[in-house]
Short mmCIF file of N, CA and C in Angstrom, two decimals:
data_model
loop_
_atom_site.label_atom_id
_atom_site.label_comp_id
_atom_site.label_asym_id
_atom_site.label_seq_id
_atom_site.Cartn_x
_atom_site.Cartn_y
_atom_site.Cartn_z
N UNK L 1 141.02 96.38 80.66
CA UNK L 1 141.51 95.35 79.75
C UNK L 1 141.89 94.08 80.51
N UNK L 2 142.46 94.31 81.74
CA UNK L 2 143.23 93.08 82.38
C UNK L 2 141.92 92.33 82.94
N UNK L 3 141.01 93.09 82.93
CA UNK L 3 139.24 92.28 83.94
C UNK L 3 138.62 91.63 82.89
N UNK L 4 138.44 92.23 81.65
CA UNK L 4 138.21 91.48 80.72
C UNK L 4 138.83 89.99 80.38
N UNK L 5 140.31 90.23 80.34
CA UNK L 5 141.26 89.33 80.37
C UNK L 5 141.15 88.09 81.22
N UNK L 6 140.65 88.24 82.06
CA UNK L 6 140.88 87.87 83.24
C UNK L 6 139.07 86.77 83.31
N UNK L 7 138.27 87.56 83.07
CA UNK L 7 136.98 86.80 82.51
C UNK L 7 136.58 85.98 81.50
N UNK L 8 137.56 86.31 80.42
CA UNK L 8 137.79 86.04 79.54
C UNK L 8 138.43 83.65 79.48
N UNK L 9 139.51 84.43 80.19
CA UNK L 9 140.61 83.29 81.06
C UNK L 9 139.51 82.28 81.71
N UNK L 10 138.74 82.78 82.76
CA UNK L 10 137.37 81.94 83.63
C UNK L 10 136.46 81.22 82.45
N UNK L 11 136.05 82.04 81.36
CA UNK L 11 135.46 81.41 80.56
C UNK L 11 135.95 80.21 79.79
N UNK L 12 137.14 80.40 79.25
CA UNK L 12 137.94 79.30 78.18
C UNK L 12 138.09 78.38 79.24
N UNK L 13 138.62 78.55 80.51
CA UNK L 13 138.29 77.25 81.44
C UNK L 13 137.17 76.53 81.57
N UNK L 14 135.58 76.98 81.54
CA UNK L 14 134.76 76.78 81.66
C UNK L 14 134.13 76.15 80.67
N UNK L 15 135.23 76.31 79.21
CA UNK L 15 134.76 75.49 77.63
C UNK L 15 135.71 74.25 77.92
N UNK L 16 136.71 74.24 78.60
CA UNK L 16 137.86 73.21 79.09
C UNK L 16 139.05 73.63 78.07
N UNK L 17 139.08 75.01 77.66
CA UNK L 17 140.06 75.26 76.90
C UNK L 17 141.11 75.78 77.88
N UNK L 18 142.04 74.83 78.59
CA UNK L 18 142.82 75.59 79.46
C UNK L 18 144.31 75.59 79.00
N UNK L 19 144.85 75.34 77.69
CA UNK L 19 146.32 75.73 77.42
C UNK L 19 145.60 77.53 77.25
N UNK L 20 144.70 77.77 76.43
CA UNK L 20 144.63 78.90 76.10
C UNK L 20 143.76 80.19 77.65
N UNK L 21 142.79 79.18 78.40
CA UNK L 21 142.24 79.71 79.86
C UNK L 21 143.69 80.34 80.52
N UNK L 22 145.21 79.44 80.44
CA UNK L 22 146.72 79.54 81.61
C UNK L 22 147.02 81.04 81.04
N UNK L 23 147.09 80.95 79.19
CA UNK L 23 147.44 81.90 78.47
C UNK L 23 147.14 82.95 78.46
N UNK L 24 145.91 83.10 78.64
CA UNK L 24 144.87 84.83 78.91
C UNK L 24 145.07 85.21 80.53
N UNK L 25 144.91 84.45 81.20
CA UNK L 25 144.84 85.09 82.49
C UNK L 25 146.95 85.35 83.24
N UNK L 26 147.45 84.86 82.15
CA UNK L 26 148.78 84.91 82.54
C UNK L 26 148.99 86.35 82.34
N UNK L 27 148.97 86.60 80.47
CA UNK L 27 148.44 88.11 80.71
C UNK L 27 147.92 89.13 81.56
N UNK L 28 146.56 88.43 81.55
CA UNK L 28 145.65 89.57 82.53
C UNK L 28 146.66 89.95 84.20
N UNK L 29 147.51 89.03 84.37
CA UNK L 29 148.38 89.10 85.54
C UNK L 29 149.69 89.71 85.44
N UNK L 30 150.20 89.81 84.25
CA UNK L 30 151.15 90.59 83.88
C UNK L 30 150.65 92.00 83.96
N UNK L 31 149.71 92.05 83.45
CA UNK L 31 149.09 93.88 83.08
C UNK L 31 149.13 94.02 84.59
N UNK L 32 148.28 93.59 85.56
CA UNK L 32 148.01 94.02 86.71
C UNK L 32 149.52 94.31 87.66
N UNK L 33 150.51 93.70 87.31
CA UNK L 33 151.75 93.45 88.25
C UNK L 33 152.57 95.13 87.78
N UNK L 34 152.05 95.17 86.23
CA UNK L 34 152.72 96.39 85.62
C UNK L 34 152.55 97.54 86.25
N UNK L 35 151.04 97.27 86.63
CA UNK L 35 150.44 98.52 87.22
C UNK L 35 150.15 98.86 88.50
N UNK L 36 150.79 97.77 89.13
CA UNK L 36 151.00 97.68 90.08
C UNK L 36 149.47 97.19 91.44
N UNK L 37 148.96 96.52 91.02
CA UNK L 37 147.57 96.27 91.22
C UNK L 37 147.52 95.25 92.17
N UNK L 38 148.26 95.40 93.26
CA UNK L 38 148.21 94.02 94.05
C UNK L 38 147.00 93.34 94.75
N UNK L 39 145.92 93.75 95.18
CA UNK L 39 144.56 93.41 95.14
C UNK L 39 143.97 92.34 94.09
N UNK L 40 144.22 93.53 92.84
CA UNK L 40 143.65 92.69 91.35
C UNK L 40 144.41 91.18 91.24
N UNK L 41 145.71 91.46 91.66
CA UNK L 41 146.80 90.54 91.13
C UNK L 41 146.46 88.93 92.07
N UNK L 42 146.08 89.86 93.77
CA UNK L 42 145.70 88.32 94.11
C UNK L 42 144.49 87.78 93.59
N UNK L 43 143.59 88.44 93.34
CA UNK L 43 142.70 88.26 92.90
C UNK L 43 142.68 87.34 91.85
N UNK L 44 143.13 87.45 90.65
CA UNK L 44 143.39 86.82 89.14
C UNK L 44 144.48 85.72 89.67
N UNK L 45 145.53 85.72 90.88
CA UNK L 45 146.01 84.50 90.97
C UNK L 45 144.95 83.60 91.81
N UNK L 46 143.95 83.81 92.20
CA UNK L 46 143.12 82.74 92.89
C UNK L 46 142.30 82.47 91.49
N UNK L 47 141.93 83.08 90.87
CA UNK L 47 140.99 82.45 89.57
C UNK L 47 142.25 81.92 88.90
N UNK L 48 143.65 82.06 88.57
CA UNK L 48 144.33 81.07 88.03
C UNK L 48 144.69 79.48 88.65
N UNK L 49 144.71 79.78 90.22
CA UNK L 49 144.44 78.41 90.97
C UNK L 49 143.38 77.63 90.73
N UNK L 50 142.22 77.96 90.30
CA UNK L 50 140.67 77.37 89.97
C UNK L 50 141.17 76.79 88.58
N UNK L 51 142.16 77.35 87.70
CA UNK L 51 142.21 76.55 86.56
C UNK L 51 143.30 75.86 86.62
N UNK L 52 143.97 75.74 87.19
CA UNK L 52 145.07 74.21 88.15
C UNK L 52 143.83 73.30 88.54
N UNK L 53 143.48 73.66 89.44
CA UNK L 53 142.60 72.99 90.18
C UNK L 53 141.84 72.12 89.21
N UNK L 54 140.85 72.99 88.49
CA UNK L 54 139.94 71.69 87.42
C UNK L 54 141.19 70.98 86.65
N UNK L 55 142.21 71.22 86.61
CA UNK L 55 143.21 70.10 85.66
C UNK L 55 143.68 69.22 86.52
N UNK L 56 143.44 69.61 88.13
CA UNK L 56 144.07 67.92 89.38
C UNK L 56 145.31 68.57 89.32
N UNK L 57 145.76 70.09 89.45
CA UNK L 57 147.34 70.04 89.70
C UNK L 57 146.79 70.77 91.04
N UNK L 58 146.25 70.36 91.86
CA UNK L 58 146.19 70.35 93.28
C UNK L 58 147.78 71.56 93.84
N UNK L 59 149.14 71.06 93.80
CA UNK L 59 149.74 71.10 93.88
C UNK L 59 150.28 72.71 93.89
N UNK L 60 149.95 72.82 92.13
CA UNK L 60 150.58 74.11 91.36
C UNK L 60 148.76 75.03 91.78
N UNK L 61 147.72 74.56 92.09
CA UNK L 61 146.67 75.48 92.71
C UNK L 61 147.40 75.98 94.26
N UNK L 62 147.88 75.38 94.82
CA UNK L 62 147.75 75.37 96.29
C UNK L 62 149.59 76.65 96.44
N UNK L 63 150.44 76.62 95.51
CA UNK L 63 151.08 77.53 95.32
C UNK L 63 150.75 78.83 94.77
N UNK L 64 150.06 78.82 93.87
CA UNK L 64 148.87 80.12 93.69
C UNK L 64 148.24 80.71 94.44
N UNK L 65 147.65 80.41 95.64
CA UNK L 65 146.77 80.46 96.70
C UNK L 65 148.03 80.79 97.44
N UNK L 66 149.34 80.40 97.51
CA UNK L 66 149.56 81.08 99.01
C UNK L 66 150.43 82.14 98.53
N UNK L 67 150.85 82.60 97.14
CA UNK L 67 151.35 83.53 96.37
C UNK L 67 150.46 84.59 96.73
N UNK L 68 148.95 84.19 96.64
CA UNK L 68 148.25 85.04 96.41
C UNK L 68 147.85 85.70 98.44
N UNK L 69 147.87 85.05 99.01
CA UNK L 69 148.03 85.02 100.27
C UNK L 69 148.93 86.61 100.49
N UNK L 70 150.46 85.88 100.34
CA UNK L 70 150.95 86.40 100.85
C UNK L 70 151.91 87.58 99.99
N UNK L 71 150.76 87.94 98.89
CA UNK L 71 150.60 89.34 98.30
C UNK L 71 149.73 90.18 99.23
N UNK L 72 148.55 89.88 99.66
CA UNK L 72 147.86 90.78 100.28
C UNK L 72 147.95 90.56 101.60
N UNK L 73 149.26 89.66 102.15
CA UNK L 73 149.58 90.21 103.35
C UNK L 73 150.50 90.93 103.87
N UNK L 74 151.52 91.17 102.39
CA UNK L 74 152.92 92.25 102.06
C UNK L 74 152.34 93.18 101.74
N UNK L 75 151.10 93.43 100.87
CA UNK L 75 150.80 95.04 100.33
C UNK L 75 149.86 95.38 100.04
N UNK L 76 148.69 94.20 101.30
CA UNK L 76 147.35 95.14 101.22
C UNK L 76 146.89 95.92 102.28
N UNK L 77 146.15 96.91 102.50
CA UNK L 77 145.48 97.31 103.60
C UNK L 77 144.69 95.77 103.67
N UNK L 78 145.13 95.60 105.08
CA UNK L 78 144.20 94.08 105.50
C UNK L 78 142.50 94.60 106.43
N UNK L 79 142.70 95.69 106.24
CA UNK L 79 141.29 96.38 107.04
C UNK L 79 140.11 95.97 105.47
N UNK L 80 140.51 96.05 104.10
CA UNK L 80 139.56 95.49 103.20
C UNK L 80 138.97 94.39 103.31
N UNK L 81 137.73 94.08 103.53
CA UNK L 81 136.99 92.72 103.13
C UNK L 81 136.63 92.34 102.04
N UNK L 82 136.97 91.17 101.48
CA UNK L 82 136.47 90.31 100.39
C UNK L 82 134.88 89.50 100.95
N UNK L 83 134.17 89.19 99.72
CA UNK L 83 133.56 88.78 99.66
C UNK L 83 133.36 87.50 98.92
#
């Protein structure tokens, strides 16, 4: 549900619907935090930085990004590679 969510969020950004793009993927980040999903969680906060980003909040992207940072440097196996 939260990946859906979360694609979902990428898309409405991609129509430029981003009060409702912040709204879905805020969700999709809540579910993941519930469940404790810290991988997923940085994950969905770097696609929530991409929708800062197309709005020019440079700023509130670049706090996302190091949230998301320094989630998977508190509680990931760092031996995983992203792609």
């Amino acid at each position: 549900y939260a990946i859906a969510l979360n694609n979902l969020a990428m898309l409405l950004k991609d129509l430029a619907k981003y009060n409702e793009a912040e709204e879905t993927i805020n969700k999709s980040i809540e579910i993941v935090r519930q469940e404790g999903d810290a991988k997923t969680e940085a994950i969905f906060l770097n696609n929530k930085a991409i929708i800062f980003q197309s709005l020019g909040r440079y700023e509130k992207a670049e706090e996302l990004l190091q949230e998301s940072i320094t989630i998977l440097e508190k509680r990931v196996d760092n031996s995983v590679t992203y792609q």
